[in-house]
């Protein structure tokens, strides 16, 4: 397939939510798979609700996800001359007409149609009126009134619409500003869009837009309407279920490649494969593999995928992200942190973390000079005779010739043999003393990362804490 041109066309009236991102992603993957062009268009004709801040959120979100565009962003508010020419052409060709009906008259028509159990569409009473320049008016498209419109959808197959149910939609408001369905067609034709990939909530717009394409003398693009995303209750996705903004997921510590991977699997599949790199998605993506049924957002699956991508990521990149979190939490990070240290910390924590904030919480104690012991952790970690246990651990560690994991593991094995106690009885008090927490990376990893001097200092400080807090 050659000369593929697709567009993502968000309205900057709010945040970029997961449904919009999934649409952008499928457009982007389709373009990249076919070596085509991905165009970004900002549909900002709703000037009362569109904001520059929302535009920046969209651009930042796409950049963070790596969905780079080849053309644009184009702004509809800068293209009004094009739309005006389109309206004039339709009027000149007899494919549009001026409507002089007032809002009150339109409401009365609607109420009358509903009372008679008819489709509440405009009745076309202004179709054949002479132009009356002094009267306020809108411009309506003269839609086909008979027969059927058949739209071939690349996902759903042929979809048939009864033309008798279609309204003469307004293409220009009384102030001259164009409306959504009209500007979309004008832009898609002008930009040479070959494939319109969008959510199936736009499916009912398609016969109207197809008729406009034909009336304007343009070939139709191919259409592909993506299934909606539902929450676990099979209803419209709510923010609680995952309809958050891209910014929210970034703040939660999701990796962009993990979110891309997850959203690609919402409605599209490639066998049983779950984990994909971006390169694999580009290589394998096809509209033929997009399902017709709504996809269900599963937050647990997203977290699982994020954990897999954390493990596969470059350790230094992840640890710099972790350190940014730690700085935000008030922990000073020196400029002399070595990459070797970062790699050790990453290896210790990545198996136990699903997100960057979880990892930051897990490893914060490695970056602090001293440890604050959590009283709740102390209740469980310092049971029995913690002072005696810590004394034996300190004595054993102080005499070690090396402080690597194999040596540390051998030392604890000797302690278990000498005391008759299991690893848990020895390691848990030491873990709490070293990290202030009950949950941490493995005890040997913790000790190796801290080093002998810091480890012994923390164990000694914990003994003082226990004496000052005898209840534990």
Short mmCIF file of C-alpha atoms in Angstrom, two decimals:
data_model
loop_
_atom_site.label_atom_id
_atom_site.label_comp_id
_atom_site.label_asym_id
_atom_site.label_seq_id
_atom_site.Cartn_x
_atom_site.Cartn_y
_atom_site.Cartn_z
CA UNK A 1 0.00 0.00 0.00
CA UNK A 2 1.54 3.29 -1.09
CA UNK A 3 0.97 6.97 -0.30
CA UNK A 4 -0.93 6.24 2.91
CA UNK A 5 -1.97 9.45 4.64
CA UNK A 6 -3.79 9.34 7.97
CA UNK A 7 -4.65 11.99 10.51
CA UNK A 8 -5.31 12.32 14.19
CA UNK A 9 -7.66 15.23 14.78
CA UNK A 10 -8.37 15.95 18.46
CA UNK A 11 -10.46 18.83 19.77
CA UNK A 12 -8.53 20.86 22.38
CA UNK A 13 -11.43 21.13 24.81
CA UNK A 14 -9.98 18.94 27.59
CA UNK A 15 -7.31 16.40 28.38
CA UNK A 16 -6.08 13.72 25.99
CA UNK A 17 -7.77 10.58 27.37
CA UNK A 18 -6.98 6.93 26.65
CA UNK A 19 -9.65 6.62 23.95
CA UNK A 20 -8.10 9.47 22.01
CA UNK A 21 -4.61 8.13 22.56
CA UNK A 22 -5.63 4.68 21.29
CA UNK A 23 -7.05 6.29 18.13
CA UNK A 24 -3.85 8.31 17.65
CA UNK A 25 -1.77 5.20 18.20
CA UNK A 26 -3.65 3.09 15.65
CA UNK A 27 -3.37 5.90 13.10
CA UNK A 28 0.34 6.26 13.82
CA UNK A 29 1.01 2.51 13.66
CA UNK A 30 -0.91 2.21 10.38
CA UNK A 31 1.10 5.04 8.85
CA UNK A 32 4.43 3.73 10.10
CA UNK A 33 3.64 0.14 9.02
CA UNK A 34 2.92 1.29 5.47
CA UNK A 35 5.66 3.92 5.30
CA UNK A 36 2.98 6.58 5.08
CA UNK A 37 2.35 10.03 6.54
CA UNK A 38 0.88 10.75 9.98
CA UNK A 39 -0.79 14.17 10.17
CA UNK A 40 -1.80 16.04 13.30
CA UNK A 41 -4.79 18.36 12.99
CA UNK A 42 -6.21 20.42 15.85
CA UNK A 43 -9.97 20.79 15.44
CA UNK A 44 -10.40 24.02 17.39
CA UNK A 45 -13.48 25.54 15.75
CA UNK A 46 -15.31 25.33 19.09
CA UNK A 47 -13.59 28.52 20.16
CA UNK A 48 -15.62 28.87 23.35
CA UNK A 49 -14.22 25.61 24.75
CA UNK A 50 -10.86 25.26 22.99
CA UNK A 51 -7.85 26.44 24.97
CA UNK A 52 -4.10 26.81 24.29
CA UNK A 53 -3.47 24.81 27.48
CA UNK A 54 -5.42 21.87 26.10
CA UNK A 55 -3.45 22.06 22.85
CA UNK A 56 -0.18 21.87 24.78
CA UNK A 57 -1.44 18.88 26.78
CA UNK A 58 -2.21 17.08 23.52
CA UNK A 59 1.17 17.90 21.98
CA UNK A 60 3.10 17.00 25.15
CA UNK A 61 1.18 13.74 25.53
CA UNK A 62 1.88 12.65 21.97
CA UNK A 63 5.55 13.58 22.29
CA UNK A 64 5.89 11.65 25.55
CA UNK A 65 4.36 8.57 23.93
CA UNK A 66 6.69 8.89 20.94
CA UNK A 67 3.83 9.40 18.45
CA UNK A 68 5.68 11.83 16.23
CA UNK A 69 3.79 13.50 13.41
CA UNK A 70 5.05 14.15 9.90
CA UNK A 71 2.83 17.14 9.12
CA UNK A 72 1.14 19.73 11.29
CA UNK A 73 -0.15 20.55 13.66
CA UNK A 74 -2.73 22.21 11.45
CA UNK A 75 -5.34 24.39 13.17
CA UNK A 76 -8.85 24.64 11.75
CA UNK A 77 -9.25 28.22 12.99
CA UNK A 78 -6.51 29.19 10.52
CA UNK A 79 -8.29 27.56 7.58
CA UNK A 80 -11.58 29.47 7.47
CA UNK A 81 -10.88 30.78 3.95
CA UNK A 82 -10.82 27.18 2.69
CA UNK A 83 -14.13 26.38 4.38
CA UNK A 84 -15.75 29.54 3.03
CA UNK A 85 -14.83 28.53 -0.53
CA UNK A 86 -16.32 25.09 0.09
CA UNK A 87 -19.60 26.57 1.29
CA UNK A 88 -19.75 28.85 -1.73
CA UNK A 89 -19.14 25.92 -4.08
CA UNK A 90 -21.93 23.86 -2.55
CA UNK A 91 -24.33 26.82 -2.77
CA UNK A 92 -23.36 27.52 -6.39
CA UNK A 93 -23.82 23.88 -7.37
CA UNK A 94 -27.22 23.64 -5.70
CA UNK A 95 -25.95 21.21 -3.09
CA UNK A 96 -26.54 23.59 -0.19
CA UNK A 97 -29.11 26.22 0.70
CA UNK A 98 -29.69 29.03 3.17
CA UNK A 99 -31.98 28.28 6.08
CA UNK A 100 -33.84 31.19 7.66
CA UNK A 101 -35.58 29.24 10.43
CA UNK A 102 -35.22 30.70 13.92
CA UNK A 103 -34.22 28.55 16.91
CA UNK A 104 -37.83 28.73 18.11
CA UNK A 105 -39.14 27.47 14.78
CA UNK A 106 -36.63 24.64 14.72
CA UNK A 107 -37.64 23.59 18.23
CA UNK A 108 -41.31 23.63 17.24
CA UNK A 109 -40.51 21.42 14.21
CA UNK A 110 -38.64 19.01 16.45
CA UNK A 111 -41.44 18.81 18.99
CA UNK A 112 -44.02 18.23 16.23
CA UNK A 113 -41.96 15.40 14.71
CA UNK A 114 -41.53 13.72 18.10
CA UNK A 115 -45.25 14.03 18.79
CA UNK A 116 -45.93 12.22 15.51
CA UNK A 117 -43.20 9.65 16.36
CA UNK A 118 -41.09 10.70 13.39
CA UNK A 119 -37.33 11.20 13.27
CA UNK A 120 -36.85 14.77 14.59
CA UNK A 121 -34.88 16.02 11.61
CA UNK A 122 -35.14 19.31 9.75
CA UNK A 123 -38.04 19.20 7.28
CA UNK A 124 -36.26 21.09 4.47
CA UNK A 125 -38.79 23.90 4.25
CA UNK A 126 -36.11 26.42 3.21
CA UNK A 127 -34.64 24.25 0.42
CA UNK A 128 -36.21 26.20 -2.44
CA UNK A 129 -36.49 29.72 -1.02
CA UNK A 130 -34.93 32.66 -2.81
CA UNK A 131 -31.94 34.23 -1.10
CA UNK A 132 -32.95 37.00 1.29
CA UNK A 133 -29.71 38.82 2.16
CA UNK A 134 -31.27 40.95 4.90
CA UNK A 135 -32.35 37.91 6.94
CA UNK A 136 -30.05 36.00 9.33
CA UNK A 137 -29.48 32.47 8.13
CA UNK A 138 -27.44 29.33 8.41
CA UNK A 139 -26.29 27.22 5.44
CA UNK A 140 -27.49 23.63 5.20
CA UNK A 141 -26.24 20.78 3.04
CA UNK A 142 -28.94 19.35 0.79
CA UNK A 143 -28.54 15.74 1.78
CA UNK A 144 -29.83 12.88 -0.39
CA UNK A 145 -33.39 12.03 0.66
CA UNK A 146 -33.97 8.71 -1.11
CA UNK A 147 -32.26 5.38 -1.35
CA UNK A 148 -29.49 4.12 0.88
CA UNK A 149 -25.90 5.02 1.56
CA UNK A 150 -23.49 2.08 1.81
CA UNK A 151 -20.22 2.80 3.54
CA UNK A 152 -17.50 0.17 3.34
CA UNK A 153 -15.69 0.02 6.66
CA UNK A 154 -12.33 -1.75 6.85
CA UNK A 155 -13.26 -3.21 10.25
CA UNK A 156 -17.03 -3.67 10.06
CA UNK A 157 -17.55 -4.39 6.39
CA UNK A 158 -20.43 -2.72 4.53
CA UNK A 159 -22.64 -0.53 6.71
CA UNK A 160 -25.95 0.62 5.22
CA UNK A 161 -27.77 3.83 6.11
CA UNK A 162 -31.25 4.93 5.03
CA UNK A 163 -30.93 8.34 3.38
CA UNK A 164 -34.44 9.22 4.50
CA UNK A 165 -33.13 9.31 8.06
CA UNK A 166 -30.34 11.78 7.27
CA UNK A 167 -30.75 15.43 8.19
CA UNK A 168 -29.88 18.47 6.09
CA UNK A 169 -27.03 19.28 8.41
CA UNK A 170 -25.87 22.83 9.00
CA UNK A 171 -22.47 23.43 7.42
CA UNK A 172 -22.17 27.14 8.34
CA UNK A 173 -23.67 28.83 11.37
CA UNK A 174 -25.44 32.18 11.28
CA UNK A 175 -22.16 33.94 12.10
CA UNK A 176 -20.48 32.22 9.14
CA UNK A 177 -18.35 29.81 11.16
CA UNK A 178 -18.22 26.27 9.76
CA UNK A 179 -19.43 23.16 11.61
CA UNK A 180 -17.64 19.95 12.49
CA UNK A 181 -18.87 17.54 9.81
CA UNK A 182 -18.16 20.06 7.07
CA UNK A 183 -14.67 21.10 8.19
CA UNK A 184 -13.65 17.46 8.62
CA UNK A 185 -14.53 16.71 5.00
CA UNK A 186 -12.87 19.84 3.68
CA UNK A 187 -9.69 19.14 5.62
CA UNK A 188 -9.52 15.44 4.78
CA UNK A 189 -9.95 16.23 1.08
CA UNK A 190 -7.45 19.10 1.11
CA UNK A 191 -4.86 17.06 3.02
CA UNK A 192 -5.24 14.01 0.79
CA UNK A 193 -6.25 11.72 3.62
CA UNK A 194 -6.46 8.15 2.32
CA UNK A 195 -7.69 6.41 5.49
CA UNK A 196 -9.92 7.81 8.22
CA UNK A 197 -9.29 5.78 11.37
CA UNK A 198 -11.41 6.85 14.33
CA UNK A 199 -13.72 5.64 17.08
CA UNK A 200 -17.02 4.04 16.14
CA UNK A 201 -18.88 6.82 17.94
CA UNK A 202 -18.28 8.67 14.65
CA UNK A 203 -19.86 5.95 12.51
CA UNK A 204 -23.19 7.78 12.20
CA UNK A 205 -21.35 10.83 10.85
CA UNK A 206 -19.89 8.81 8.00
CA UNK A 207 -22.84 8.79 5.55
CA UNK A 208 -23.23 12.55 5.96
CA UNK A 209 -19.52 13.09 5.36
CA UNK A 210 -19.51 10.65 2.43
CA UNK A 211 -22.31 12.65 0.78
CA UNK A 212 -20.33 15.87 1.32
CA UNK A 213 -17.21 14.33 -0.25
CA UNK A 214 -19.21 13.44 -3.35
CA UNK A 215 -20.97 16.81 -3.56
CA UNK A 216 -17.61 18.58 -3.38
CA UNK A 217 -16.24 16.36 -6.15
CA UNK A 218 -13.73 14.43 -4.05
CA UNK A 219 -13.01 10.71 -3.77
CA UNK A 220 -13.88 9.12 -0.47
CA UNK A 221 -11.09 8.01 1.83
CA UNK A 222 -11.32 4.51 3.26
CA UNK A 223 -12.95 4.36 6.68
CA UNK A 224 -12.08 2.24 9.71
CA UNK A 225 -14.11 2.68 12.89
CA UNK A 226 -12.47 1.36 16.03
CA UNK A 227 -14.48 -0.35 18.78
CA UNK A 228 -15.04 1.68 21.91
CA UNK A 229 -13.18 1.08 25.17
CA UNK A 230 -15.35 -0.06 28.07
CA UNK A 231 -14.70 -0.38 31.77
CA UNK A 232 -14.75 -3.73 33.62
CA UNK A 233 -18.55 -3.36 33.98
CA UNK A 234 -18.82 -3.34 30.15
CA UNK A 235 -20.09 0.23 30.23
CA UNK A 236 -18.57 3.47 28.99
CA UNK A 237 -15.12 3.90 30.43
CA UNK A 238 -15.08 6.14 33.50
CA UNK A 239 -12.10 7.95 34.97
CA UNK A 240 -12.17 5.52 37.88
CA UNK A 241 -11.78 2.62 35.45
CA UNK A 242 -8.99 4.19 33.43
CA UNK A 243 -10.34 7.09 31.34
CA UNK A 244 -7.63 9.33 32.70
CA UNK A 245 -5.39 11.69 30.80
CA UNK A 246 -1.98 10.83 29.44
CA UNK A 247 -0.55 13.23 32.02
CA UNK A 248 -2.15 11.21 34.82
CA UNK A 249 -0.50 8.00 33.63
CA UNK A 250 2.83 9.76 33.33
CA UNK A 251 2.50 11.02 36.91
CA UNK A 252 1.59 7.52 38.05
CA UNK A 253 4.94 6.32 36.78
CA UNK A 254 3.83 4.39 33.72
CA UNK A 255 6.44 4.06 31.00
CA UNK A 256 5.34 5.45 27.62
CA UNK A 257 6.29 2.23 25.83
CA UNK A 258 4.17 0.23 28.29
CA UNK A 259 1.12 2.44 27.78
CA UNK A 260 1.59 2.21 24.00
CA UNK A 261 1.88 -1.59 24.27
CA UNK A 262 -1.25 -1.82 26.40
CA UNK A 263 -3.40 0.48 24.28
CA UNK A 264 -2.33 -1.32 21.11
CA UNK A 265 -3.74 -4.52 22.61
CA UNK A 266 -7.11 -2.86 23.30
CA UNK A 267 -9.01 -4.03 20.27
CA UNK A 268 -6.05 -5.43 18.30
CA UNK A 269 -4.21 -8.70 18.69
CA UNK A 270 -1.38 -10.73 17.23
CA UNK A 271 -1.85 -14.29 18.38
CA UNK A 272 -1.35 -14.67 22.12
CA UNK A 273 1.52 -12.19 22.31
CA UNK A 274 1.11 -9.57 25.04
CA UNK A 275 4.52 -7.87 25.31
CA UNK A 276 5.51 -5.80 22.28
CA UNK A 277 8.25 -3.33 21.63
CA UNK A 278 7.26 -0.32 19.54
CA UNK A 279 9.26 -1.72 16.62
CA UNK A 280 7.29 -4.97 16.82
CA UNK A 281 3.99 -3.11 16.88
CA UNK A 282 4.93 -1.18 13.75
CA UNK A 283 5.96 -4.36 12.00
CA UNK A 284 2.89 -6.43 12.93
CA UNK A 285 0.04 -3.92 13.08
CA UNK A 286 -2.86 -4.28 10.65
CA UNK A 287 -6.46 -3.12 10.60
CA UNK A 288 -7.51 -6.66 9.66
CA UNK A 289 -6.59 -7.76 13.19
CA UNK A 290 -8.75 -5.09 14.87
CA UNK A 291 -11.87 -6.59 16.45
CA UNK A 292 -15.43 -5.35 16.15
CA UNK A 293 -16.40 -5.72 19.82
CA UNK A 294 -15.68 -3.12 22.51
CA UNK A 295 -12.35 -3.57 24.30
CA UNK A 296 -12.32 -3.78 28.10
CA UNK A 297 -9.84 -1.67 30.03
CA UNK A 298 -8.01 -3.79 32.62
CA UNK A 299 -5.84 -1.76 34.97
CA UNK A 300 -4.20 -4.87 36.42
CA UNK A 301 -3.03 -5.86 32.92
CA UNK A 302 -1.63 -2.37 32.37
CA UNK A 303 0.35 -2.58 35.62
CA UNK A 304 1.62 -6.04 34.69
CA UNK A 305 2.79 -4.79 31.29
CA UNK A 306 4.41 -1.76 32.88
CA UNK A 307 6.34 -4.08 35.19
CA UNK A 308 7.54 -6.11 32.20
CA UNK A 309 8.71 -2.98 30.40
CA UNK A 310 10.46 -1.76 33.57
CA UNK A 311 12.48 -4.97 33.66
CA UNK A 312 13.34 -4.69 29.96
CA UNK A 313 14.28 -1.00 30.04
CA UNK A 314 17.73 0.55 30.26
CA UNK A 315 18.59 0.55 34.00
CA UNK A 316 20.26 3.96 33.90
CA UNK A 317 17.27 5.57 32.20
CA UNK A 318 14.89 4.11 34.81
CA UNK A 319 17.08 5.04 37.75
CA UNK A 320 17.32 8.64 36.55
CA UNK A 321 13.51 8.69 36.48
CA UNK A 322 13.49 7.21 39.99
CA UNK A 323 15.95 9.83 41.18
CA UNK A 324 13.73 12.60 39.77
CA UNK A 325 10.91 11.20 41.92
CA UNK A 326 13.15 11.08 44.96
CA UNK A 327 14.20 14.69 44.50
CA UNK A 328 10.52 15.66 44.34
CA UNK A 329 10.08 13.80 47.63
CA UNK A 330 12.79 15.89 49.24
CA UNK A 331 15.76 13.53 48.96
CA UNK A 332 18.96 15.18 47.80
CA UNK A 333 20.70 13.29 44.99
CA UNK A 334 24.39 14.06 44.69
CA UNK A 335 26.05 14.62 41.35
CA UNK A 336 28.52 11.85 42.15
CA UNK A 337 26.03 8.94 42.01
CA UNK A 338 27.77 6.26 39.97
CA UNK A 339 26.09 4.30 37.23
CA UNK A 340 27.41 1.09 38.80
CA UNK A 341 25.45 1.97 41.94
CA UNK A 342 22.35 2.70 39.87
CA UNK A 343 22.61 -0.66 38.13
CA UNK A 344 22.81 -2.49 41.45
CA UNK A 345 19.79 -0.62 42.82
CA UNK A 346 17.80 -1.28 39.66
CA UNK A 347 18.62 -4.99 39.70
CA UNK A 348 17.56 -5.20 43.36
CA UNK A 349 14.21 -3.42 42.92
CA UNK A 350 12.95 -4.05 39.38
CA UNK A 351 11.51 -7.50 40.12
CA UNK A 352 9.42 -6.09 42.97
CA UNK A 353 8.16 -2.89 41.33
CA UNK A 354 5.39 -2.21 38.82
CA UNK A 355 5.84 1.54 38.42
CA UNK A 356 8.55 4.15 38.82
CA UNK A 357 7.01 5.54 42.06
CA UNK A 358 6.88 2.03 43.54
CA UNK A 359 10.54 1.60 42.70
CA UNK A 360 11.35 5.02 44.17
CA UNK A 361 9.62 4.03 47.39
CA UNK A 362 11.47 0.72 47.41
CA UNK A 363 14.95 2.21 47.00
CA UNK A 364 14.64 5.56 48.80
CA UNK A 365 16.60 4.30 51.80
CA UNK A 366 19.68 3.67 49.61
CA UNK A 367 19.85 7.40 48.81
CA UNK A 368 19.37 8.64 52.37
CA UNK A 369 22.18 9.22 54.82
CA UNK A 370 20.10 7.88 57.68
CA UNK A 371 17.00 5.73 58.01
CA UNK A 372 13.69 6.62 59.62
CA UNK A 373 12.22 3.44 61.04
CA UNK A 374 8.51 3.00 60.42
CA UNK A 375 6.84 2.13 63.77
CA UNK A 376 4.47 -0.29 62.03
CA UNK A 377 7.40 -2.05 60.39
CA UNK A 378 9.17 -2.17 63.77
CA UNK A 379 6.24 -3.96 65.40
CA UNK A 380 6.71 -6.88 63.04
CA UNK A 381 10.41 -6.63 62.29
CA UNK A 382 11.67 -6.25 65.85
CA UNK A 383 9.77 -9.09 67.51
CA UNK A 384 11.42 -11.36 70.05
CA UNK A 385 14.96 -10.35 70.94
CA UNK A 386 15.96 -7.95 68.18
CA UNK A 387 18.96 -6.53 70.04
CA UNK A 388 20.49 -9.98 70.40
CA UNK A 389 19.85 -10.77 66.74
CA UNK A 390 21.32 -7.46 65.53
CA UNK A 391 24.40 -7.96 67.74
CA UNK A 392 25.08 -11.35 66.14
CA UNK A 393 24.48 -9.98 62.64
CA UNK A 394 26.81 -7.04 63.25
CA UNK A 395 29.51 -9.27 64.66
CA UNK A 396 29.35 -11.58 61.66
CA UNK A 397 29.31 -8.75 59.10
CA UNK A 398 32.15 -6.84 60.72
CA UNK A 399 34.51 -9.73 60.18
CA UNK A 400 33.79 -10.34 56.52
CA UNK A 401 36.71 -9.94 54.11
CA UNK A 402 34.35 -9.01 51.25
CA UNK A 403 30.83 -7.59 51.08
CA UNK A 404 29.38 -9.13 47.94
CA UNK A 405 26.23 -11.22 47.74
CA UNK A 406 27.88 -14.68 47.72
CA UNK A 407 29.96 -13.78 50.80
CA UNK A 408 26.93 -12.30 52.56
CA UNK A 409 24.81 -15.35 51.80
CA UNK A 410 27.53 -17.61 53.25
CA UNK A 411 27.71 -15.45 56.36
CA UNK A 412 23.98 -15.72 57.01
CA UNK A 413 24.13 -19.47 56.43
CA UNK A 414 26.77 -19.68 59.11
CA UNK A 415 24.61 -17.58 61.42
CA UNK A 416 21.67 -19.89 60.86
CA UNK A 417 23.87 -22.88 61.69
CA UNK A 418 25.26 -21.20 64.80
CA UNK A 419 21.95 -19.92 66.20
CA UNK A 420 19.57 -22.59 64.97
CA UNK A 421 17.31 -19.83 63.61
CA UNK A 422 15.85 -19.60 60.12
CA UNK A 423 16.74 -16.84 57.67
CA UNK A 424 13.53 -14.95 58.38
CA UNK A 425 14.32 -14.62 62.09
CA UNK A 426 17.70 -13.11 61.24
CA UNK A 427 16.97 -11.18 58.06
CA UNK A 428 13.75 -9.45 59.07
CA UNK A 429 15.17 -7.48 62.01
CA UNK A 430 18.21 -6.63 59.86
CA UNK A 431 15.99 -5.55 56.92
CA UNK A 432 13.94 -3.26 59.17
CA UNK A 433 17.08 -1.79 60.68
CA UNK A 434 18.73 -1.19 57.30
CA UNK A 435 15.76 0.21 55.36
CA UNK A 436 13.19 1.25 57.99
CA UNK A 437 10.65 -0.89 56.10
CA UNK A 438 9.26 -4.38 56.21
CA UNK A 439 9.40 -4.81 52.45
CA UNK A 440 12.60 -4.23 50.52
CA UNK A 441 14.86 -5.95 48.05
CA UNK A 442 16.54 -9.14 49.30
CA UNK A 443 18.73 -8.79 52.40
CA UNK A 444 21.92 -9.71 50.54
CA UNK A 445 21.18 -7.13 47.83
CA UNK A 446 20.44 -4.46 50.46
CA UNK A 447 23.68 -5.11 52.31
CA UNK A 448 25.82 -5.15 49.17
CA UNK A 449 24.33 -1.87 47.91
CA UNK A 450 24.82 -0.12 51.26
CA UNK A 451 28.34 -1.43 51.79
CA UNK A 452 29.88 -2.53 55.08
CA UNK A 453 30.36 0.88 56.67
CA UNK A 454 26.85 2.19 56.03
CA UNK A 455 25.25 -1.15 56.90
CA UNK A 456 27.00 -1.40 60.28
CA UNK A 457 26.15 2.24 61.07
CA UNK A 458 22.47 1.61 60.37
CA UNK A 459 22.39 -1.55 62.43
CA UNK A 460 23.96 0.32 65.34
CA UNK A 461 21.46 3.18 64.97
CA UNK A 462 18.60 0.69 64.95
CA UNK A 463 19.79 -0.75 68.24
CA UNK A 464 19.62 2.73 69.75
CA UNK A 465 16.11 3.16 68.30
CA UNK A 466 14.98 -0.12 69.88
CA UNK A 467 16.34 0.90 73.26
CA UNK A 468 14.52 4.23 73.00
CA UNK A 469 11.32 2.50 71.91
CA UNK A 470 11.20 -0.67 74.02
CA UNK A 471 7.61 -1.47 73.04
CA UNK A 472 8.79 -1.99 69.41
#
